[in-house]
Short mmCIF file of C-alpha atoms in Angstrom, two decimals:
data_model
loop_
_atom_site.label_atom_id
_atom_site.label_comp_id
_atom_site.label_asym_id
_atom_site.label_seq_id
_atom_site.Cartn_x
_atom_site.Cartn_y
_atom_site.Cartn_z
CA UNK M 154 118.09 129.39 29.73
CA UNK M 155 116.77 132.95 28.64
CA UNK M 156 115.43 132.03 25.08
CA UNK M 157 113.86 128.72 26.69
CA UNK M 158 112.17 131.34 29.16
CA UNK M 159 111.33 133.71 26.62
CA UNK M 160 109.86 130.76 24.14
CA UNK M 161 107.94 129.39 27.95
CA UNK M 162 106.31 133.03 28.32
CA UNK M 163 105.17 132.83 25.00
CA UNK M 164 103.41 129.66 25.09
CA UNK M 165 102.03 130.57 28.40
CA UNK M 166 100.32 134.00 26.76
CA UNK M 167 99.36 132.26 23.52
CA UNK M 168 97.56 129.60 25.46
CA UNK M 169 95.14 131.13 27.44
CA UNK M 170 93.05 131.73 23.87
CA UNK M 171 90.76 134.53 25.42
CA UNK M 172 90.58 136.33 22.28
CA UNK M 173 89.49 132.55 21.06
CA UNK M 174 86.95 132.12 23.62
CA UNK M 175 85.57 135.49 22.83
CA UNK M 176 85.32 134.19 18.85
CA UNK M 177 83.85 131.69 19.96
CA UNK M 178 81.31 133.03 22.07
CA UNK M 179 80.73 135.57 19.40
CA UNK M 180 79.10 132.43 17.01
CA UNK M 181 76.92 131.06 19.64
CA UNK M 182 75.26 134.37 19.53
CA UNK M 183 74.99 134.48 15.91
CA UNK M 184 73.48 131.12 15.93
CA UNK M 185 70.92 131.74 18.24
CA UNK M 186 69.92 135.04 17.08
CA UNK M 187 69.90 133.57 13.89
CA UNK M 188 67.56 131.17 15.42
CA UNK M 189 65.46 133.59 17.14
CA UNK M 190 65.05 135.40 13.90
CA UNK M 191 63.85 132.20 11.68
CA UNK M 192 61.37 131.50 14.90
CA UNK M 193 59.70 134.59 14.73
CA UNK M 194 59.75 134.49 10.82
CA UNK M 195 60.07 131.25 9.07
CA UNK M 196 59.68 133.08 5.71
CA UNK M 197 63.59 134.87 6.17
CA UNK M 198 65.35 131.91 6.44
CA UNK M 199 67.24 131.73 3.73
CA UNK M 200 68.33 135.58 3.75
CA UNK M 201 69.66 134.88 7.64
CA UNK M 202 71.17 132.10 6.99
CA UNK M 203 73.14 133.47 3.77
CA UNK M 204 73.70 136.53 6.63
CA UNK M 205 74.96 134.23 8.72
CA UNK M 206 77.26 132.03 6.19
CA UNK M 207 80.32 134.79 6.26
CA UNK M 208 80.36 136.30 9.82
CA UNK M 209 80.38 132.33 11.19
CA UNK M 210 83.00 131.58 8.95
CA UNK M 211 85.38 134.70 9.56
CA UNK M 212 85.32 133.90 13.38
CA UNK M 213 85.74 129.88 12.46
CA UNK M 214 89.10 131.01 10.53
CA UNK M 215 90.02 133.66 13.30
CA UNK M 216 90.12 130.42 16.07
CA UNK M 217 92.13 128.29 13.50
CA UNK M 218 94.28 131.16 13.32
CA UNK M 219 94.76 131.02 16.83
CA UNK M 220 95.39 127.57 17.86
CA UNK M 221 97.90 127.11 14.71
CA UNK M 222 99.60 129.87 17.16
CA UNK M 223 99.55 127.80 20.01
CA UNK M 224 100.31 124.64 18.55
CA UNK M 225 103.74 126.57 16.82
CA UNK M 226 104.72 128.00 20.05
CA UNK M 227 104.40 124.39 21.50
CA UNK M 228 106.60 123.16 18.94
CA UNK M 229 109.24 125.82 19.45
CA UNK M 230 108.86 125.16 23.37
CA UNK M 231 109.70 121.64 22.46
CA UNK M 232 112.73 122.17 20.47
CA UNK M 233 114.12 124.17 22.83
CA UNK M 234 113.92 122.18 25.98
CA UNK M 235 115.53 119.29 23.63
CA UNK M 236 118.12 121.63 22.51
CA UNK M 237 118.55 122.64 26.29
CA UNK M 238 118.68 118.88 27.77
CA UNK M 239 119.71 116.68 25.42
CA UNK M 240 122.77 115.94 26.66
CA UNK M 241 122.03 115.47 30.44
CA UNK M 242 121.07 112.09 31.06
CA UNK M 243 118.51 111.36 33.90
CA UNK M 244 119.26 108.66 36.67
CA UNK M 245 118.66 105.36 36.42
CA UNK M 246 114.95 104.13 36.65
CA UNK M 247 116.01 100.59 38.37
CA UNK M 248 115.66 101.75 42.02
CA UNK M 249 112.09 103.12 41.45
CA UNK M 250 110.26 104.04 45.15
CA UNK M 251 106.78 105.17 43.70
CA UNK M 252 106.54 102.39 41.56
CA UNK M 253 104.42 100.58 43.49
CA UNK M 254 102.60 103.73 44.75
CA UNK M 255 100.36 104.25 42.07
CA UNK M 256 97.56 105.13 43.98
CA UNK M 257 99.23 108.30 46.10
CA UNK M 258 100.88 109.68 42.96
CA UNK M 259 97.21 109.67 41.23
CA UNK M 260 96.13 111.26 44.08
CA UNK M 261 98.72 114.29 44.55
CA UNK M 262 98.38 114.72 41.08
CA UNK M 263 94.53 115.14 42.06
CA UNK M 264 95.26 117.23 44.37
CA UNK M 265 97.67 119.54 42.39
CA UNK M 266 95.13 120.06 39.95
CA UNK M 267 92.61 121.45 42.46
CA UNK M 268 94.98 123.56 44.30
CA UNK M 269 95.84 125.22 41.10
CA UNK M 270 91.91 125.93 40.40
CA UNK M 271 91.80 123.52 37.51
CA UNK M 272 88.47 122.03 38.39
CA UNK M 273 87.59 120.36 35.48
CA UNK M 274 91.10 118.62 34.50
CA UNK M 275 90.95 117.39 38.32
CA UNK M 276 87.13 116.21 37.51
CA UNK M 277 88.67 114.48 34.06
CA UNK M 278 91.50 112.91 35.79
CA UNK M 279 89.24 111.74 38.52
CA UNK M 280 86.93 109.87 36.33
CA UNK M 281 89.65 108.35 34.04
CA UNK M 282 91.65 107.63 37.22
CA UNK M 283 88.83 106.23 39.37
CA UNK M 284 89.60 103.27 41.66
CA UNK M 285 93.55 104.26 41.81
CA UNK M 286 93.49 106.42 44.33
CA UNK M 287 94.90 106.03 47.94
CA UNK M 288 93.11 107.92 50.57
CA UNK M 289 94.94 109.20 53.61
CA UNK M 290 95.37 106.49 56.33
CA UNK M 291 93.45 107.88 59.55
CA UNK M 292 93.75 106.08 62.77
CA UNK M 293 90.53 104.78 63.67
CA UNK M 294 88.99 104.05 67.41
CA UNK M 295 90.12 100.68 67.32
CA UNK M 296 94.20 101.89 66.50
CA UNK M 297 93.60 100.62 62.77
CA UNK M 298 94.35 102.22 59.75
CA UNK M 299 91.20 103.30 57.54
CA UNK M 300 93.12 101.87 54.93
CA UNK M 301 93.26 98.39 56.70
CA UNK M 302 89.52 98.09 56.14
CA UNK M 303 86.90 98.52 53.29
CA UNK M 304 86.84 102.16 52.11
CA UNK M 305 83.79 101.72 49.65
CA UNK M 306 83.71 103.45 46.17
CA UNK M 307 81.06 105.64 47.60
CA UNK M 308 83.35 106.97 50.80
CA UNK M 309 85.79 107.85 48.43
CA UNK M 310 84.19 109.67 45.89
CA UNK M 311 82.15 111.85 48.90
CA UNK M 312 85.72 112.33 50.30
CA UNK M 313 86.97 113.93 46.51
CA UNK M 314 83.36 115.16 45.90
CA UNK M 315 84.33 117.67 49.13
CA UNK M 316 87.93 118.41 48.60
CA UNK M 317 86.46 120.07 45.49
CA UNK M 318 83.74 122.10 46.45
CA UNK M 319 86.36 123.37 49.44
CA UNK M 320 88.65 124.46 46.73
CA UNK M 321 86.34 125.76 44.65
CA UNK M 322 85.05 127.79 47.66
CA UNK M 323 88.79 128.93 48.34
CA UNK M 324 89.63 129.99 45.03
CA UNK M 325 86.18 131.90 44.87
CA UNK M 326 87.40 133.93 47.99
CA UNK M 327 90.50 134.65 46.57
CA UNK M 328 88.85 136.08 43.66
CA UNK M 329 87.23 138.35 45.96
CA UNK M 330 90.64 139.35 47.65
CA UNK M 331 92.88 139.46 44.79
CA UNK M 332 91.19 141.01 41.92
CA UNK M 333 87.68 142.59 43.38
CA UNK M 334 89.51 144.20 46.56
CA UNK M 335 86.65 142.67 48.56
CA UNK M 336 87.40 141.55 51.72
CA UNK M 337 83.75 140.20 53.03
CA UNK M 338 83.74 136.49 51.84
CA UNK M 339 87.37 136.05 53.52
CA UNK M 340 86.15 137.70 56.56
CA UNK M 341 82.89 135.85 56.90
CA UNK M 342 84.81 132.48 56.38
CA UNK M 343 87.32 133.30 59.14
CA UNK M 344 84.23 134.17 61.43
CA UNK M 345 82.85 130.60 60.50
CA UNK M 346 86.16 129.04 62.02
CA UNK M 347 87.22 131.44 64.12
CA UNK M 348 87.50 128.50 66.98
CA UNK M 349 89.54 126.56 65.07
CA UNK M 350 91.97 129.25 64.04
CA UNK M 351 92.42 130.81 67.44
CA UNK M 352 93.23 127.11 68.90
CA UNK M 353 96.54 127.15 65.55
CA UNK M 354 97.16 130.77 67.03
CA UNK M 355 96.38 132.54 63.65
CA UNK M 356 95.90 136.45 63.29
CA UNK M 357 93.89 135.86 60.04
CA UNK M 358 90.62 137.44 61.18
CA UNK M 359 92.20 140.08 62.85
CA UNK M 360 94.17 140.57 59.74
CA UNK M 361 91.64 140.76 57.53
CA UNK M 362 89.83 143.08 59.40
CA UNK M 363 92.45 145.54 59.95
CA UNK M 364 93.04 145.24 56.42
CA UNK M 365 89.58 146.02 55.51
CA UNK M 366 89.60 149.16 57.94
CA UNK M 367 92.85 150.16 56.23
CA UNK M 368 90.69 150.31 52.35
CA UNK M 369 88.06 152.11 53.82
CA UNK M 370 90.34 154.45 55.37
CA UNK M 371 92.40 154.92 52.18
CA UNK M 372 89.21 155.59 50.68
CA UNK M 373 89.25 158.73 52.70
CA UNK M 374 92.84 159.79 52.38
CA UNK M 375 92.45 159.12 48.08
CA UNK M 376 89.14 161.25 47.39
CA UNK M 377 90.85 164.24 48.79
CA UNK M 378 89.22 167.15 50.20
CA UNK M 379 85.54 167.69 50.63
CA UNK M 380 82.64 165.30 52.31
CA UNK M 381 83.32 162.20 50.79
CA UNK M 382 86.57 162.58 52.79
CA UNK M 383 85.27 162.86 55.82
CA UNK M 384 82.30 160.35 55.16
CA UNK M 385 84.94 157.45 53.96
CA UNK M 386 87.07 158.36 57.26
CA UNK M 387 83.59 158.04 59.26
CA UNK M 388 83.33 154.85 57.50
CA UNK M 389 86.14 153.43 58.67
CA UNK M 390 85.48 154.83 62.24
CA UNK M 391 82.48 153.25 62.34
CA UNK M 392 83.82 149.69 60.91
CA UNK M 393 86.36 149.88 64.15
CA UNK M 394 83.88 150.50 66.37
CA UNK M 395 81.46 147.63 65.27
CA UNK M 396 84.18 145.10 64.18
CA UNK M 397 87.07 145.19 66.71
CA UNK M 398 85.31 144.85 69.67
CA UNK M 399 86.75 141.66 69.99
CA UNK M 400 90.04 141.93 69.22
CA UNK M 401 91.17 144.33 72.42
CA UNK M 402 92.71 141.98 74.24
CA UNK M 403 94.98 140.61 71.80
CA UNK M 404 95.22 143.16 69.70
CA UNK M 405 95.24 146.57 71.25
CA UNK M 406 99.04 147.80 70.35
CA UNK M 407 97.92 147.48 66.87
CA UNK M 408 94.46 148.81 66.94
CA UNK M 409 96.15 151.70 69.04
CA UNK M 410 98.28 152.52 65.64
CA UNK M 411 94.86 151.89 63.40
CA UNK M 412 93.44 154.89 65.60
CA UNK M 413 96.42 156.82 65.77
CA UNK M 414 96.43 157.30 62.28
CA UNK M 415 93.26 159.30 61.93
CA UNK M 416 95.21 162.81 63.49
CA UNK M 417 97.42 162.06 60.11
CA UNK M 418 94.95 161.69 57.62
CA UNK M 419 95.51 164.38 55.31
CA UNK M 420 99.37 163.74 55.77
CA UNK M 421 99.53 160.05 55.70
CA UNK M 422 103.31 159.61 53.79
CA UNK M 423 105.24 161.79 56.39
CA UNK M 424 103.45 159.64 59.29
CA UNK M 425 104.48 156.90 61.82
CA UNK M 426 102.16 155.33 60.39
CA UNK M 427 103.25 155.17 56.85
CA UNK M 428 104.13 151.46 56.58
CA UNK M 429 100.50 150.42 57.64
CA UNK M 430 98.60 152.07 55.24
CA UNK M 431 101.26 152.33 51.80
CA UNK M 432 102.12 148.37 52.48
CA UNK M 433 102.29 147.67 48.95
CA UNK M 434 102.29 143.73 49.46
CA UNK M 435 99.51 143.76 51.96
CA UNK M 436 96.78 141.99 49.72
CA UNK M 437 99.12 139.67 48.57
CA UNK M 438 100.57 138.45 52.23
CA UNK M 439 96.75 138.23 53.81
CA UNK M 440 96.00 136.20 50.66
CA UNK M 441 98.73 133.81 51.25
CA UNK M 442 98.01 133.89 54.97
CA UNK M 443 94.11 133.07 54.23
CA UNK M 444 95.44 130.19 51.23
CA UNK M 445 97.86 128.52 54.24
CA UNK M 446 95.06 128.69 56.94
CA UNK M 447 92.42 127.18 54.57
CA UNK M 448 94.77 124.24 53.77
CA UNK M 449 95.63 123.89 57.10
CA UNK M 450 92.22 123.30 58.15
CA UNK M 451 91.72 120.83 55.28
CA UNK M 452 94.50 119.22 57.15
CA UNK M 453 97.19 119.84 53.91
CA UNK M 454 100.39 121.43 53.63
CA UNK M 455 99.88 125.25 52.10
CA UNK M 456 101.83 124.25 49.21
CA UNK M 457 101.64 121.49 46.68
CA UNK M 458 103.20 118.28 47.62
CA UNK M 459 103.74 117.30 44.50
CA UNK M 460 105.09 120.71 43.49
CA UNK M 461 107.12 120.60 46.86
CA UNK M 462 108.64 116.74 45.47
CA UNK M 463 109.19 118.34 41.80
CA UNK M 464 111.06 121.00 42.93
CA UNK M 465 113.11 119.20 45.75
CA UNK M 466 113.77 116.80 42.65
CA UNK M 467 115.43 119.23 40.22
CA UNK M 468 117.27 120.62 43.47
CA UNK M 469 118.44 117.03 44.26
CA UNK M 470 119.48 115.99 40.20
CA UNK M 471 122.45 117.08 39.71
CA UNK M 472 124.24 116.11 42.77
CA UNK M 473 122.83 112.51 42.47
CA UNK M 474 123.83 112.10 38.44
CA UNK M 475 127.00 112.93 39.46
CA UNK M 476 127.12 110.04 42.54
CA UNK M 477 125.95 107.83 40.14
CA UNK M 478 129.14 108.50 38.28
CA UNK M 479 131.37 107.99 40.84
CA UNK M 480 129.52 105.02 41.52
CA UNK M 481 129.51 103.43 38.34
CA UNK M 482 133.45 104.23 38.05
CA UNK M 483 133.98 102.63 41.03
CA UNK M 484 131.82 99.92 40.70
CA UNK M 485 130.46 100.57 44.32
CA UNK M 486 126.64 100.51 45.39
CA UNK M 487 124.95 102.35 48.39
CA UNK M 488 123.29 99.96 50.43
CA UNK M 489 121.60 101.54 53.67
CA UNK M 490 118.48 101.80 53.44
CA UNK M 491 115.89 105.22 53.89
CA UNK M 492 118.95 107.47 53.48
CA UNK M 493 120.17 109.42 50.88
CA UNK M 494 124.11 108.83 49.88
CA UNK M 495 125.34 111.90 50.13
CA UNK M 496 123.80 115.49 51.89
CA UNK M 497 121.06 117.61 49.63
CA UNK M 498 121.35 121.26 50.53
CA UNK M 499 117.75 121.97 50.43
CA UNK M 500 116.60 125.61 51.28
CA UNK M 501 115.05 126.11 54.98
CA UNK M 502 111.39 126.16 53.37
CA UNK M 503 111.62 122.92 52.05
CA UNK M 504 112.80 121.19 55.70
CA UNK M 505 109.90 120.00 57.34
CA UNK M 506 111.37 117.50 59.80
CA UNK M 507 114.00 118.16 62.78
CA UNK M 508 116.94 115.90 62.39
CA UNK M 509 119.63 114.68 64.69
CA UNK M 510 123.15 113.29 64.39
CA UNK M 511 124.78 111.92 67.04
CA UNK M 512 128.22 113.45 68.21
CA UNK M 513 129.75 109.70 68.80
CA UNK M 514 128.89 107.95 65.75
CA UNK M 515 128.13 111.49 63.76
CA UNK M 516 125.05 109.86 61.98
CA UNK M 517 121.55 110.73 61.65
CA UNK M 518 118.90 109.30 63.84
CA UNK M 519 116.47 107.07 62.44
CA UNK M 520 113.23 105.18 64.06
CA UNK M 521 115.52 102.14 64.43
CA UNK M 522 118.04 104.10 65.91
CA UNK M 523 116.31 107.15 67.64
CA UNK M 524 117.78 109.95 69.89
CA UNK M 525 118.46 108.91 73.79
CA UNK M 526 118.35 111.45 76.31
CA UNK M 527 120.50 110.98 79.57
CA UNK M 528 119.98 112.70 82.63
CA UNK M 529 122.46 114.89 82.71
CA UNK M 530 120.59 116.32 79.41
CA UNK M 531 123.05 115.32 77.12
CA UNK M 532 121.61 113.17 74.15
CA UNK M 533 123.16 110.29 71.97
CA UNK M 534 121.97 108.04 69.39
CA UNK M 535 120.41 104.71 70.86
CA UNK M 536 123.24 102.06 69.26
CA UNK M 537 126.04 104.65 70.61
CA UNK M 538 124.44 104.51 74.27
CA UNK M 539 124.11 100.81 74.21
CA UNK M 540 127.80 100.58 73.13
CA UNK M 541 129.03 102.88 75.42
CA UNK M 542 127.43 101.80 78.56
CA UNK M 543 127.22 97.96 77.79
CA UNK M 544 124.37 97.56 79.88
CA UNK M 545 125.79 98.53 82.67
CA UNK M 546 126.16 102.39 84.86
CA UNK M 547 128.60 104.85 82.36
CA UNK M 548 129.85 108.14 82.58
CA UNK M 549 128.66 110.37 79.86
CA UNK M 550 131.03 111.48 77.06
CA UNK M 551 130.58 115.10 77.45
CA UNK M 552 130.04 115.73 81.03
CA UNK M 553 131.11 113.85 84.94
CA UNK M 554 127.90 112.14 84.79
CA UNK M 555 126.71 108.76 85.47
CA UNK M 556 123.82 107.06 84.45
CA UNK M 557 122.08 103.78 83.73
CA UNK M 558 120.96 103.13 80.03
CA UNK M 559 117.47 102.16 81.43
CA UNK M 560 117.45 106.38 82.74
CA UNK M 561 117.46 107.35 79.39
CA UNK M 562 114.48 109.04 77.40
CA UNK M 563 113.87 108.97 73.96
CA UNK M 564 113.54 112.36 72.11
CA UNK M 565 111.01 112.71 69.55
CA UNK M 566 111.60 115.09 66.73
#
């Protein structure tokens, strides 16, 4: 798995061609000065264009160069993930769920492209997908489904038309954050929505601010002695004042600490302090917290789903090739329905729904079959109640308790 990594790392830094780009950039220019130069004197135009004849072609042969690069590292890459798989089969294709779902794989794929930043593949896909895709059902006023009535051509394509300039918007903040250490776009955006992120409970604003005030008071602590020391640390004085007036309430333990700090400015690594302001992963987390938020007001998951499926996937492989073994040996097939054959040990991140199993029966709850709550507080699945009480008053399994079926509540997860 090393070498396939190894052979992965080098496709991935062959392929982003920036020395190409730059070649090619660098003939554009030479054509249009060369152009510029025959316009202001038609008389030199065979001398610049016999000037121009060896320059074009050394950067022409420097981009072959460079994608017969990429194109053998792709071929390498190839091998070895053949080498590496060739002799694990993948499950049978006959019970396919998605194969009728066309439409919502076309658009997470959409959707995976723009969350990655990859505008113009998403753009390409869109047009050579168009008339695929399956917008998200919303109820309407009347209880139907959007999708129950016409969604025109037009609603859709306004509907993808703003999903990308949202992204596009996103990853232009993040630019800001990550690589231009400038907070302002990020701050101004959670300003613009502050309603809606104080109704999820989010700390991004405040977050961001302290964050900011934390930069400007590095500032300080970094240009060492003399006025721009002092200046900086008035800087960031002066940002508190002005910016978290209206964050006391909420916020005043921490802002406490922000102002606490300033008695330790010259001394800032020996301080209480210390893990505010030398946070090394600080951009990073309010980046992550802005890139959840974002999504979550675009009413999507912070991650990709279809990265989310991929991944749960591999997880899910191996353990399912090797039930499909046993179940071929045995000549045996799984028939319940919505339920997977045997348990997936997902990590916690990737279990977004509560689940239940009843302690009679000791299965999972479904819709058909959801959780019943008694009044004693003691819960059972809804086919285990019935059986138990037979319609009639029963004493709970697990306590002296006696109820009537028609007492019990069902739970929703």
């Amino acid at each position: 798995m090393d070498a396939l990594q190894a052979e992965h790392d080098k496709v991935w830094k062959k392929s982003q061609l920036s020395k190409t780009a730059d070649q090619a950039q660098e003939i554009i220019d030479a054509l249009q000065n060369a152009r510029d130069t025959i316009a202001d004197d038609p008389n030199s135009t065979q001398i610049t264009l016999a000037k121009l004849q060896n320059p074009v072609k050394a950067s022409f042969d420097g981009i072959i160069s460079s994608l017969q690069d990429v194109n053998r590292g792709h071929v390498k890459y190839t091998k070895g993930l053949d080498k590496l798989f060739k002799d694990k089969p993948l499950p049978s294709s006959e019970i396919d769920a998605l194969s009728a779902e066309s439409g919502l794989v076309n658009r997470a794929i959409y959707l995976h492209l723009l969350r990655e930043g990859l505008f113009l593949v998403a753009s390409a896909f869109n047009r050579e997908a168009a008339g695929t895709f399956q917008e998200p059902q919303k109820k309407t006023a009347s209880g139907r489904s959007e999708n129950d009535m016409d969604i025109t051509a037009d609603v859709q394509a306004k509907h993808r038309a703003e999903m990308e300039e949202s992204f596009a918007e996103m990853y232009y903040i993040l630019h800001e954050l990550k690589d231009r250490r400038n907070l302002t776009p990020a701050i101004e955006w959670a300003r613009q929505n502050s309603k809606e992120l104080e109704n999820r409970g989010s700390n991004l604003e405040f977050e961001l601010c302290r964050l900011q005030f934390v930069h400007l008071y590095q500032t300080a602590t970094d240009s060492g002695k003399g006025n721009d020391h002092y200046s900086s640390q008035s800087r960031a004085l002066a940002y508190a004042r002005t910016e978290f007036q209206g964050f006391y309430k909420r916020y005043l333990f921490e802002i406490q600490q922000l102002m606490g700090a300033m008695a330790y400015a010259s001394n800032l690594e020996e301080s209480p302090y210390r893990h505010i302001f030398h946070d090394t992963t600080a951009w990073e987390a309010v980046a992550a917290t802005f890139t959840r938020e974002f999504c979550s007001l675009l009413e999507l998951s912070a991650d990709s789903p279809l990265y989310v499926a991929a991944t749960a996937g591999a997880i899910a492989l191996p353990t399912l090739l090797k039930f499909q073994k046993i179940q071929q040996s045995k000549r045996t097939e799984w028939t319940t329905a919505n339920e997977l054959p045997v348990e997936i040990p997902l990590p916690p991140s990737y279990q977004f729904h509560s689940i239940f199993v009843c302690p009679v029966s000791k299965e999972q709850t479904t819709d058909e079959n959801p959780p019943m709550m008694m009044p004693c507080g003691h819960v059972l699945a809804n086919e285990s109640l019935k059986r138990i009480s037979k319609g009639n008053r029963f004493k709970c399994p697990y306590c002296p308790g006696e109820s009537h079926p028609k007492e019990a509540k069902k739970v929703f997860l």
